[in-house]
CSV table of C-alpha atoms and ligand atoms in Angstrom, one decimal:
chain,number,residue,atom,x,y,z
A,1,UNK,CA,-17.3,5.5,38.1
A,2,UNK,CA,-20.2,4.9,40.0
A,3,UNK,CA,-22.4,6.8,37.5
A,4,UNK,CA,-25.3,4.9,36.1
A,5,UNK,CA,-25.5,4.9,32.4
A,6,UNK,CA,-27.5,3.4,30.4
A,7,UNK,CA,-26.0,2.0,27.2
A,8,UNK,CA,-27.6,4.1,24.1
A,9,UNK,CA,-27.0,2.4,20.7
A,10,UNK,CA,-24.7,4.2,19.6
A,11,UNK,CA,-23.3,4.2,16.4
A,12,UNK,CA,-19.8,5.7,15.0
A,13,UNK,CA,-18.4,6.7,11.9
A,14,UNK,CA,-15.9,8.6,10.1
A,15,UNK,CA,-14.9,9.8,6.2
A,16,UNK,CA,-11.3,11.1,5.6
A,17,UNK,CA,-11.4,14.4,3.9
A,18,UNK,CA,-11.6,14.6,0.6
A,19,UNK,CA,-13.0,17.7,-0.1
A,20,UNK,CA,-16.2,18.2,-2.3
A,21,UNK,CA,-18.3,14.8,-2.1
A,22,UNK,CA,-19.9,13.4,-5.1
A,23,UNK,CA,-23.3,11.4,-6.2
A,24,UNK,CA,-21.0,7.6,-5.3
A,25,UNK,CA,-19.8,9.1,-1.8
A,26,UNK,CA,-23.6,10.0,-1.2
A,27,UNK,CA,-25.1,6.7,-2.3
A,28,UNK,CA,-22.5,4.7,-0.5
A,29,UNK,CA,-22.5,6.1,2.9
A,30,UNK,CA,-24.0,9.3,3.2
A,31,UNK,CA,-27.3,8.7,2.7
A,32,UNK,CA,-27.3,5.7,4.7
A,33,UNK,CA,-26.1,7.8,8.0
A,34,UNK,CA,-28.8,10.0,7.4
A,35,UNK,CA,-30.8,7.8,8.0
A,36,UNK,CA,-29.4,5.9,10.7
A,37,UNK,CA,-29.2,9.5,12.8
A,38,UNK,CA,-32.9,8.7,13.5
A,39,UNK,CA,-32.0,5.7,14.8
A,40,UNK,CA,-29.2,5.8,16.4
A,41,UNK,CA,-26.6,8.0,18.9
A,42,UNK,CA,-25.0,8.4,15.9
A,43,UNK,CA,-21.2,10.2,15.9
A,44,UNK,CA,-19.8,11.1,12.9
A,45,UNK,CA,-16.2,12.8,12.4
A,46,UNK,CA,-14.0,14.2,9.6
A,47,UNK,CA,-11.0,11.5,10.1
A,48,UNK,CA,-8.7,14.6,9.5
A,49,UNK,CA,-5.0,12.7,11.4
A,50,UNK,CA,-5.8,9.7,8.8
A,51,UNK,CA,-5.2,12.1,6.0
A,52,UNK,CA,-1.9,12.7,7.5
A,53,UNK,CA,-1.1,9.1,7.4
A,54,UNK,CA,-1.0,9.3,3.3
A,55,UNK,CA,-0.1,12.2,2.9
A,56,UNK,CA,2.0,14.0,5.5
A,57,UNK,CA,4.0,15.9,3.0
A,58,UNK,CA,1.7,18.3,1.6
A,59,UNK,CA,-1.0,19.4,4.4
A,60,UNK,CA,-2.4,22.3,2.5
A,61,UNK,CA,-5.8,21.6,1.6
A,62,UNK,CA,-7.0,19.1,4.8
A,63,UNK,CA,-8.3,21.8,6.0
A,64,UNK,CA,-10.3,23.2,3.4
A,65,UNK,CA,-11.6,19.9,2.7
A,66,UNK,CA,-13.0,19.6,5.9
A,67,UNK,CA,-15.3,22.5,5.8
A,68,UNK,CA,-16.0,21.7,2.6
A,69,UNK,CA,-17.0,17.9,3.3
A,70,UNK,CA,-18.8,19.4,6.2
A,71,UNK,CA,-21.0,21.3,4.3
A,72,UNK,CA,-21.4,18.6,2.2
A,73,UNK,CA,-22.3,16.5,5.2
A,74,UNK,CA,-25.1,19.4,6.2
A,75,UNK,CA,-26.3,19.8,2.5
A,76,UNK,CA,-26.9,15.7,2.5
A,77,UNK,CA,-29.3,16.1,5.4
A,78,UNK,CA,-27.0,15.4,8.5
A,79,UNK,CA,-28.8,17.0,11.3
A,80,UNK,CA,-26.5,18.4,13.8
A,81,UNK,CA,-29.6,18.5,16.0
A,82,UNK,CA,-29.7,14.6,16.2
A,83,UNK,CA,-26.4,13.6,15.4
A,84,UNK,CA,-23.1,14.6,16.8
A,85,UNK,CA,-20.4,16.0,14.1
A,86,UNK,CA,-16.7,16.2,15.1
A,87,UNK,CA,-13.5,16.4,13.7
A,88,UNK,CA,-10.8,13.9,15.2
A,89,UNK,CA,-7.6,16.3,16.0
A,90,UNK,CA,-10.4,18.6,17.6
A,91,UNK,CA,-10.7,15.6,20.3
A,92,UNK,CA,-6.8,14.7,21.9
A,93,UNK,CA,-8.0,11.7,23.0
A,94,UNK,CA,-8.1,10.0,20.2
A,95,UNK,CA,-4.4,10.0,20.0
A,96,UNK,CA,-4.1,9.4,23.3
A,97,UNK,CA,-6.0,5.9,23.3
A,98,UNK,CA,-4.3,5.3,19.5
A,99,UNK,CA,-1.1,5.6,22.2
A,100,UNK,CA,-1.8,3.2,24.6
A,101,UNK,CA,-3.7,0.8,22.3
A,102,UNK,CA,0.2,0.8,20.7
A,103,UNK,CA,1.5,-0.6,23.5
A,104,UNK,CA,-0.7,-3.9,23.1
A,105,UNK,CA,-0.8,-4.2,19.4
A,106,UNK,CA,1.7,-6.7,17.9
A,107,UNK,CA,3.2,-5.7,15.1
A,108,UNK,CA,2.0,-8.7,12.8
A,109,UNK,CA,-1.7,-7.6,13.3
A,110,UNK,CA,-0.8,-4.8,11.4
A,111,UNK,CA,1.2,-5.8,8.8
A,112,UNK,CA,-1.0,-8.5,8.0
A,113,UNK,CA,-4.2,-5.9,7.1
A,114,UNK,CA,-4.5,-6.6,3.6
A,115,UNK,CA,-5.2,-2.5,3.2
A,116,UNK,CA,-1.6,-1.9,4.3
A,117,UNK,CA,0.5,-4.1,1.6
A,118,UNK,CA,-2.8,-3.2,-1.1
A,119,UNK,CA,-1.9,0.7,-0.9
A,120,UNK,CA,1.8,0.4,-1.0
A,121,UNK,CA,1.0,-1.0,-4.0
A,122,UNK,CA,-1.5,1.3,-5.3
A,123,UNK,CA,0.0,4.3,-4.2
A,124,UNK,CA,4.1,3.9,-5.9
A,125,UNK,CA,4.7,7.8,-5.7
A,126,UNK,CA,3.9,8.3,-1.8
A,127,UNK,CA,5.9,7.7,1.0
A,128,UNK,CA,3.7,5.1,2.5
A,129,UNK,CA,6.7,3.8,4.7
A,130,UNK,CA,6.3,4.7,7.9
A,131,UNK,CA,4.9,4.6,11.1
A,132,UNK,CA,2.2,6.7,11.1
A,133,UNK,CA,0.9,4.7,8.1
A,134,UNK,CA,1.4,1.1,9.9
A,135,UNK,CA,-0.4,2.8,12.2
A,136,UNK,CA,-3.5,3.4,10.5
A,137,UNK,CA,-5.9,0.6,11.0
A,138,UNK,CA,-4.6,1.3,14.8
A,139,UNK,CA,-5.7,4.6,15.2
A,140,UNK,CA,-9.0,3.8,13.3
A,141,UNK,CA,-9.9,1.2,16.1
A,142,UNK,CA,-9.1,3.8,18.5
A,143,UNK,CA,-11.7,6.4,16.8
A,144,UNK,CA,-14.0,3.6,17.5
A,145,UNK,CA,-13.5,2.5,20.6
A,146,UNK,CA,-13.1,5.7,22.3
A,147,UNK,CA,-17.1,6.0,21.8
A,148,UNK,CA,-18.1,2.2,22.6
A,149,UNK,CA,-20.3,2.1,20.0
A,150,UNK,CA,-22.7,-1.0,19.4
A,151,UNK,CA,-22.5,-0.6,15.3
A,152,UNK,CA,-20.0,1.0,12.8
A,153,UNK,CA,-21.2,1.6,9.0
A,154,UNK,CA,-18.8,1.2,7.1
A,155,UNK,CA,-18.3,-0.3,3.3
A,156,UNK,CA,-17.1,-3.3,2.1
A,157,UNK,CA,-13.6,-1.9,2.3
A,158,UNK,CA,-13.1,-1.0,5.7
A,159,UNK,CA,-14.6,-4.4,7.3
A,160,UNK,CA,-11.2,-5.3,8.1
A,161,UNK,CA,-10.5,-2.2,9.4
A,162,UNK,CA,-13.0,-2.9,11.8
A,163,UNK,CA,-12.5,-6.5,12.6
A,164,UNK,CA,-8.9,-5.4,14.1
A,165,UNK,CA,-10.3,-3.0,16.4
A,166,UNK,CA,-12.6,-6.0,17.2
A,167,UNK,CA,-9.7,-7.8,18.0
A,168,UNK,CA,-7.7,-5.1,19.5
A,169,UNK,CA,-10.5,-4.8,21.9
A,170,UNK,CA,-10.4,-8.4,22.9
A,171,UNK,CA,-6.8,-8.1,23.8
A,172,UNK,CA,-7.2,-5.2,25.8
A,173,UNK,CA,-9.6,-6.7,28.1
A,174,UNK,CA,-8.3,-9.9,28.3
A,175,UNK,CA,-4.8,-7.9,29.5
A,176,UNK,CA,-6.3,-5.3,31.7
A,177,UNK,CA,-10.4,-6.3,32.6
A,178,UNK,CA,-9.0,-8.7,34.9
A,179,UNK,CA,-9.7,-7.4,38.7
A,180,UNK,CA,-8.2,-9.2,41.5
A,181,UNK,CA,-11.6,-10.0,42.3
A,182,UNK,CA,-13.0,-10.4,39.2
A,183,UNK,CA,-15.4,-13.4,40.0
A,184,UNK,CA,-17.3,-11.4,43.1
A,185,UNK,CA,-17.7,-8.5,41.8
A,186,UNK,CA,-19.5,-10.1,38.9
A,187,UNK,CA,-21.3,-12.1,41.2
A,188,UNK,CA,-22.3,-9.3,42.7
A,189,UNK,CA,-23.4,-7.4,39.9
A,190,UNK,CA,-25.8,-10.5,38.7
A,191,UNK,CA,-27.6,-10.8,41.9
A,192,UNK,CA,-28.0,-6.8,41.6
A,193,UNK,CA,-29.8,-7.5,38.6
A,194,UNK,CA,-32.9,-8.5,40.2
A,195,UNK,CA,-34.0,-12.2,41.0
A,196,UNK,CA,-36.1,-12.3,37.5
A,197,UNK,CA,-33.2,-11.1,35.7
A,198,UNK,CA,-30.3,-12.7,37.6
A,199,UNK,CA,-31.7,-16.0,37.1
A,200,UNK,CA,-32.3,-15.0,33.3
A,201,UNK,CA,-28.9,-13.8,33.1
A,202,UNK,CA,-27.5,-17.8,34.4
A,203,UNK,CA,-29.1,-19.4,32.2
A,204,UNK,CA,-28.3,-17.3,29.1
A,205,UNK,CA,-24.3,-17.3,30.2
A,206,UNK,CA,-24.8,-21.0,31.2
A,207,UNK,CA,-26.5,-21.7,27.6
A,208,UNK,CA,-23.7,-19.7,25.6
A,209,UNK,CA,-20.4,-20.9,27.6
A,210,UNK,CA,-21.3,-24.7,26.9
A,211,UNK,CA,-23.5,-24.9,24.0
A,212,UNK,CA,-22.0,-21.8,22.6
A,213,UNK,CA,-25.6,-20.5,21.7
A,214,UNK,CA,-24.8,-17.4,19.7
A,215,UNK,CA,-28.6,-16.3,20.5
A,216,UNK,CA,-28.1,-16.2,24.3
A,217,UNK,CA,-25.7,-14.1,24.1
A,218,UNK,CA,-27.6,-12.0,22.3
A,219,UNK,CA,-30.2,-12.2,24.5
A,220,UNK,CA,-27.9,-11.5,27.6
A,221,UNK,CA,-27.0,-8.5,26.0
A,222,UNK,CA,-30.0,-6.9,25.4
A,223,UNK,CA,-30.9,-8.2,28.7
A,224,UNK,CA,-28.0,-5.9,29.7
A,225,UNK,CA,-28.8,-2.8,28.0
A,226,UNK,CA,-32.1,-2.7,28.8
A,227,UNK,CA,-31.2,-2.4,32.1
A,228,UNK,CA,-31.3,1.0,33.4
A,229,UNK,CA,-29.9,0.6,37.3
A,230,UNK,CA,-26.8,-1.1,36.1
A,231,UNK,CA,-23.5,1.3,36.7
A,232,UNK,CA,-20.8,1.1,33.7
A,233,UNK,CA,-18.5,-0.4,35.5
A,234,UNK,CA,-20.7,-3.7,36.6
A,235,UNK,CA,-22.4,-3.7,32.8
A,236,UNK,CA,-18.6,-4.0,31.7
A,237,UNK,CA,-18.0,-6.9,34.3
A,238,UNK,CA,-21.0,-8.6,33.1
A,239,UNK,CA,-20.6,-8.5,29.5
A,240,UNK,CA,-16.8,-9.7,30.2
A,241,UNK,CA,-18.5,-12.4,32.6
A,242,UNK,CA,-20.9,-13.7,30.2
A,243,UNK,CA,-17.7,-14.3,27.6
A,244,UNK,CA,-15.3,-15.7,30.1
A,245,UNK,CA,-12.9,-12.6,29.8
A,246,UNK,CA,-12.4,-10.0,32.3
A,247,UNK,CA,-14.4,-6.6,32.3
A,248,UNK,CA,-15.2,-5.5,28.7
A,249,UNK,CA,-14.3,-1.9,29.1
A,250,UNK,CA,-13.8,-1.7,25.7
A,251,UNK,CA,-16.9,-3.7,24.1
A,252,UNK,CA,-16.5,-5.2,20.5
A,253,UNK,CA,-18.8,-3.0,17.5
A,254,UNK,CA,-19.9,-4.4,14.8
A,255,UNK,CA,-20.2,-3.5,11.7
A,256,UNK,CA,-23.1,-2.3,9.7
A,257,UNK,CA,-22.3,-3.1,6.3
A,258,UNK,CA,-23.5,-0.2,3.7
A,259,UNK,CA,-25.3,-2.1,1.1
A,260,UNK,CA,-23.3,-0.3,-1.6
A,261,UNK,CA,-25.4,0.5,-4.6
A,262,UNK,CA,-22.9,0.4,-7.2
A,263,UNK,CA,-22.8,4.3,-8.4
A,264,UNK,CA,-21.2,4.2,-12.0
A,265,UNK,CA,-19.4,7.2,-12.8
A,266,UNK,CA,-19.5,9.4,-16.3
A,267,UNK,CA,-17.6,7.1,-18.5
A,268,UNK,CA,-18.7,4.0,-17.0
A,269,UNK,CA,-16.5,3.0,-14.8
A,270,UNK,CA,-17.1,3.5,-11.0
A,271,UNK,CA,-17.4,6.6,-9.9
A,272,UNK,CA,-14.3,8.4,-8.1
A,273,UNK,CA,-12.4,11.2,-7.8
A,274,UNK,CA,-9.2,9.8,-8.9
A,275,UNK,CA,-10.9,8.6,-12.0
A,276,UNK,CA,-13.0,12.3,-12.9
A,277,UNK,CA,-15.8,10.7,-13.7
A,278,UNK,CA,-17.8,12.3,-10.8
A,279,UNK,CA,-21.0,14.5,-10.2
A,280,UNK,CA,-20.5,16.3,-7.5
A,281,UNK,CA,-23.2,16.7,-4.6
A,282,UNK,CA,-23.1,20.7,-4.7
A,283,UNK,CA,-22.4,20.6,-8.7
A,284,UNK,CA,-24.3,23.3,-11.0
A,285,UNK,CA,-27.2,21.8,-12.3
A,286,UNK,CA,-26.9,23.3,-15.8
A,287,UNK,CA,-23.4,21.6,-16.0
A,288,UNK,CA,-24.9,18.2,-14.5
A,289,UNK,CA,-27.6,18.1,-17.0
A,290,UNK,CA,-24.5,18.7,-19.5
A,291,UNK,CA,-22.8,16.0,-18.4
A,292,UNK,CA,-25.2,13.6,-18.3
A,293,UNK,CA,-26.0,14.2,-21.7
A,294,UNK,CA,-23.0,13.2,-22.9
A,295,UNK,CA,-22.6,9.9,-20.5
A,296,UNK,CA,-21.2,7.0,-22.1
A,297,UNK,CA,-24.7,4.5,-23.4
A,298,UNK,CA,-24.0,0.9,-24.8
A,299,UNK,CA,-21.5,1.1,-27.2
A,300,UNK,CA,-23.8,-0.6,-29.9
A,301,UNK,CA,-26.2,1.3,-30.2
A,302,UNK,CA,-24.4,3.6,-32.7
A,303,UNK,CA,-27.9,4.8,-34.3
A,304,UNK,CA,-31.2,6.0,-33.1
A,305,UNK,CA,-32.6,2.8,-34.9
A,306,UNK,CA,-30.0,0.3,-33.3
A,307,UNK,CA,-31.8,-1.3,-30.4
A,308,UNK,CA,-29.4,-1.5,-27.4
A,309,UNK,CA,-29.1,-3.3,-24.2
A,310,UNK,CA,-29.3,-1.6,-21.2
A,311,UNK,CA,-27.2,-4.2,-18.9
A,312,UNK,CA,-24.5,-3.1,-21.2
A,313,UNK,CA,-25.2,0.9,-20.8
A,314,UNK,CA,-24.0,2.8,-17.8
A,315,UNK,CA,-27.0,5.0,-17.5
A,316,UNK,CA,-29.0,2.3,-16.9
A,317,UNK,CA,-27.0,1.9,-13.3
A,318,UNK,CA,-27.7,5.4,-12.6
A,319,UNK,CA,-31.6,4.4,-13.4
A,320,UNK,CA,-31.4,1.6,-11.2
A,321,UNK,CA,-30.4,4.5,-8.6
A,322,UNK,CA,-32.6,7.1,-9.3
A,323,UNK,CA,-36.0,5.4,-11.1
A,324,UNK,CA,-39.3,4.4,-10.5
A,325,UNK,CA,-40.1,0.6,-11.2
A,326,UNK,CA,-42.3,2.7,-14.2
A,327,UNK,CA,-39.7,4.2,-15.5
A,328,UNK,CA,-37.6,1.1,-15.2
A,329,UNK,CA,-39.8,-1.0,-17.0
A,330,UNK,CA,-40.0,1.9,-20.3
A,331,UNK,CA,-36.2,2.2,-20.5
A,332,UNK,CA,-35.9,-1.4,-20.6
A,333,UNK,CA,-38.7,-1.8,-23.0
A,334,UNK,CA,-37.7,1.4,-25.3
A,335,UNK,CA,-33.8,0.8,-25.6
A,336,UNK,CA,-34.0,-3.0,-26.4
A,337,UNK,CA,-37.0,-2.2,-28.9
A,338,UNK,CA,-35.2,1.2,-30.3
A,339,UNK,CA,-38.6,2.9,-29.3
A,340,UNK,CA,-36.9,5.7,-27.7
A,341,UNK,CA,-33.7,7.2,-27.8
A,342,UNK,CA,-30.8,7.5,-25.9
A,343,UNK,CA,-31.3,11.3,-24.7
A,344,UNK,CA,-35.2,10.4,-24.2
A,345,UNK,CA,-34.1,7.9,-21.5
A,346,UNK,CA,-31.7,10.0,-20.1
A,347,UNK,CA,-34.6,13.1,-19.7
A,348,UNK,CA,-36.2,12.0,-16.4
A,349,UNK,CA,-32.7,10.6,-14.8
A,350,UNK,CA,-31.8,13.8,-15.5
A,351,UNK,CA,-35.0,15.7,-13.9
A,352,UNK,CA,-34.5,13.2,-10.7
A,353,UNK,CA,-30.5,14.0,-10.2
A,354,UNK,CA,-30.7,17.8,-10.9
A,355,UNK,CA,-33.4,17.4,-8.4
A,356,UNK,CA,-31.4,16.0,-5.6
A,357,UNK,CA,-28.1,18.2,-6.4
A,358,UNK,CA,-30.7,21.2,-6.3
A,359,UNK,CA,-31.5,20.6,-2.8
A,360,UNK,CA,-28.8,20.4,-1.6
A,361,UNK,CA,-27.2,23.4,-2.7
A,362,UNK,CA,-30.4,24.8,-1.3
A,363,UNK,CA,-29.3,23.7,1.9
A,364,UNK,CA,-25.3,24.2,1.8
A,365,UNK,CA,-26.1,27.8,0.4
A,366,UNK,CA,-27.0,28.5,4.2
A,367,UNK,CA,-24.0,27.4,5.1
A,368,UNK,CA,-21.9,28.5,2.4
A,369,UNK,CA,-23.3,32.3,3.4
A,370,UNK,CA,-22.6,31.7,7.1
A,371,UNK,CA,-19.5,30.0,8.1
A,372,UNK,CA,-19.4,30.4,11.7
A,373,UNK,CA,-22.6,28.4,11.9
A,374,UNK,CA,-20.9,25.4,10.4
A,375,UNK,CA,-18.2,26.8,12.8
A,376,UNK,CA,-20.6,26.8,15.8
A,377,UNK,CA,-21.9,23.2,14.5
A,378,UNK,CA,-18.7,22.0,15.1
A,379,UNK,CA,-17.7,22.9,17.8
A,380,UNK,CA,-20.7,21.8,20.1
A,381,UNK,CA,-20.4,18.7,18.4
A,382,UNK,CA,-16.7,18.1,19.3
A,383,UNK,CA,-17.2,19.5,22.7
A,384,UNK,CA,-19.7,16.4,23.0
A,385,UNK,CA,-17.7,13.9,21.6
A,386,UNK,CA,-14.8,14.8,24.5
A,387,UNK,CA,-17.2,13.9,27.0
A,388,UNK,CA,-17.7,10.5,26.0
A,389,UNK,CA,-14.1,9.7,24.8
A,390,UNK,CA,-13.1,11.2,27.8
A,391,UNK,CA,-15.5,9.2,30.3
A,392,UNK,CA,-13.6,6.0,28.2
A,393,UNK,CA,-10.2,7.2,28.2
A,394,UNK,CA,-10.3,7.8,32.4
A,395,UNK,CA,-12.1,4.4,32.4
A,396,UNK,CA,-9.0,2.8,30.3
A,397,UNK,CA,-6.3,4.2,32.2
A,398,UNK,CA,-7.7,3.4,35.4
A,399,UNK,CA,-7.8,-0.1,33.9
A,400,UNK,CA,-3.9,0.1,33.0
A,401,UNK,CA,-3.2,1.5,36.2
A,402,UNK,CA,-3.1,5.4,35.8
A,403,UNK,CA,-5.5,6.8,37.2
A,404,UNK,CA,-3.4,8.2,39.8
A,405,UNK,CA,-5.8,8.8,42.3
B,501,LIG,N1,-10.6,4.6,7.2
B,501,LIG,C1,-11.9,5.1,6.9
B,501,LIG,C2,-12.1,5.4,5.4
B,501,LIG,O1,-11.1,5.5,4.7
B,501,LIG,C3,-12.2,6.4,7.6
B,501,LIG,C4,-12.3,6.2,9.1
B,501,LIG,C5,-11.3,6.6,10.0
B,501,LIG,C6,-13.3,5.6,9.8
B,501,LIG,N2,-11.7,6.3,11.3
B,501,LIG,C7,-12.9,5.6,11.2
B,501,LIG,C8,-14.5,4.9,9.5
B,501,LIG,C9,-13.6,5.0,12.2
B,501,LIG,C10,-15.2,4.3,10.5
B,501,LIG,C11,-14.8,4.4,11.8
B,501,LIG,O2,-13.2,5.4,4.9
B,502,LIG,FE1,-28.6,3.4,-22.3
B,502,LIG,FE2,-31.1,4.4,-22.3
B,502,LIG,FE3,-29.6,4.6,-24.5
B,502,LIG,FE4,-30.5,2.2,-23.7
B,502,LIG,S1,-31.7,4.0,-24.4
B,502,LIG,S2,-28.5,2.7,-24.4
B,502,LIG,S3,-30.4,2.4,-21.5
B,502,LIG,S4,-29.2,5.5,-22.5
């Protein structure tokens, strides 16, 4: 533990696998973790154990849908070269943290995530009732966790998924970040930062422990990260020093909300799988051109002379999506004045998705033709992920008292 790390911004995320993705799944995350990869340490991972917790009773396509989704992943401009790709039961120790975060969680916490009462509901025909399911938000905090990671992009859904973990985290160091001799070694630690910094460092924790200045702890915490000489376990005693809790070995993420475009599906509605309404990422572009042809437009405009209103016409989301401010401005123009028609406005939506989906076939073709590379992509990536959820794990146990030295 006396390794010196510095604290890379790392960011972590995860989809369940659903198989084939579709023109909503990319909008609404995909294309935004491709672009955080540049950004970021980013980890991404097929959340394979959480499709157990819906649907335990018939297991025979998660794995198909994995490799699929992974391809999909690749075909969307993932780049295993940057970012790290993983599948969860490939790495044990995310059931091993889910285990002993168990032991800390009271049961109220879970039943009181509003996705847990909201999909019993939802989801009448399956056996939703038991522990593994309970269990889910759980075992999403430990995905998180295990990697430490400053951000996690999620949607609007998941937010309270992540604001458990949050608090999940808080509760684990308040139990087990409290040394003995918590105070001195923190002491220690600040006057290891430097003079400059040290004194920086007192006034900051001074500022947010009685003002509560939100900013100095922001400030303390860059101040932190950017420095290089600290060793995990004093950065942890700081950051649990500046809050008045014990060592934060398990730091709180936030989350990085995915400003979802709203992606409206075929008939107008939004698009899903559940609803098949979808365009799929990898679809033929023949067929996509098809179906866009026939989308649902505003119902009033029966007749090629009937002006319409595009706030009323689902293609005009898609637009929104996919067009120029140009383009914009001449659908909005031609449908309300009946200048053009409906499958004239739909031409260059058309040219702009059946030029996305064709790339990335392009791409997944590679793939497609060679497994073992998606294989080989794999399993470097999960090989990567184990060193850091392992480096946590021994640092948690040790905190519980485990380490059996
Ligand atoms: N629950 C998430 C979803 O349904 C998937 C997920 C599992 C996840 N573990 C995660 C997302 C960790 C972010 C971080 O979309
Ligand atoms: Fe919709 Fe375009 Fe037809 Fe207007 S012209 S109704 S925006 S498809």
């Amino acid at each position: 533990m006396s390794s010196s790390v510095t604290a890379p911004r790392r960011v972590l995320s995860g989809m369940r696998p659903t198989g084939t993705l579709h023109l909503g799944n990319y909008h609404g995350a995909l294309k935004n973790w491709t672009e955080l990869q540049y950004e970021y340490d980013c980890y991404f991972f097929v959340a394979d154990y959480h499709a157990l917790t819906t649907g335990y009773d018939d297991t025979s396509s998660i794995e198909g849908n994995t490799w699929q989704m992974v391809v999909d992943w690749l075909a969307a401009g993932l780049n295993p070269a940057v970012a790290t790709l993983f599948i969860q039961s490939k790495v044990p120790e995310h059931a091993e943290l889910h285990l002993l975060l168990s032991m800390i969680t009271p049961l109220g916490w879970l039943e009181r995530v509003p996705t847990y009462k909201d999909q019993q509901e939802q989801l009448k025909e399956k056996d939703l009732a038991t522990y593994g399911f309970l269990g889910y938000p759980l075992l999403q905090s430990a995905d998180i966790l295990l990697y430490r990671p400053m951000y996690v992009p999620v949607g609007e859904d998941q937010v309270a998924h992540v604001e458990i973990t949050r608090e999940i985290a808080r509760r684990f160091n308040f139990i087990y970040g409290r040394e003995p001799d918590f105070e001195a070694k923190a002491e220690r630690a600040v006057k290891n930062l430097g003079s400059k910094n040290a004194a920086l460092y007192r006034e900051l924790r001074r500022a947010y422990q009685e003002k509560g200045e939100a900013e100095s702890l922001d400030r303390a915490h860059a101040l932190l990260e950017a420095n290089s000489r600290l060793t995990l376990a004093d950065r942890e005693r700081l950051l649990g020093y500046l809050e008045g809790t014990g060592r934060s070995i398990l730091p709180e993420p936030e989350v990085l909300l995915t400003a979802t475009p709203k992606v409206t599906g075929l008939d107008g509605r939004k698009m899903s799988k559940s609803y098949g309404n979808t365009i799929g990422l990898r679809e033929d572009p023949d067929a996509v051109a098809a179906k866009l042809k026939t989308m649902q437009t505003d119902p009033a405009r029966v007749r090629r002379t009937d002006p319409g209103d595009p706030e009323k016409c689902p293609v005009w989301d898609l637009h929104k999506l996919y067009s120029s401010e140009d383009t914009l401005k001449w659908v909005d123009q031609g449908c309300r004045s009946a200048g053009i028609g409906c499958l004239e406005c739909k031409k260059p939506l058309i040219e702009r998705v059946v030029d996305e989906i064709s790339g990335m076939r392009q791409r997944a073709q590679e793939y497609e033709d060679n497994p073992d590379l998606v294989r080989g992509i794999i399993a470097e990536g999960c090989e990567k992920a184990r060193e850091v959820a392992s480096q946590t794990l021994d640092d948690v146990k040790q905190a519980i008292g485990l380490s059996y030295r």
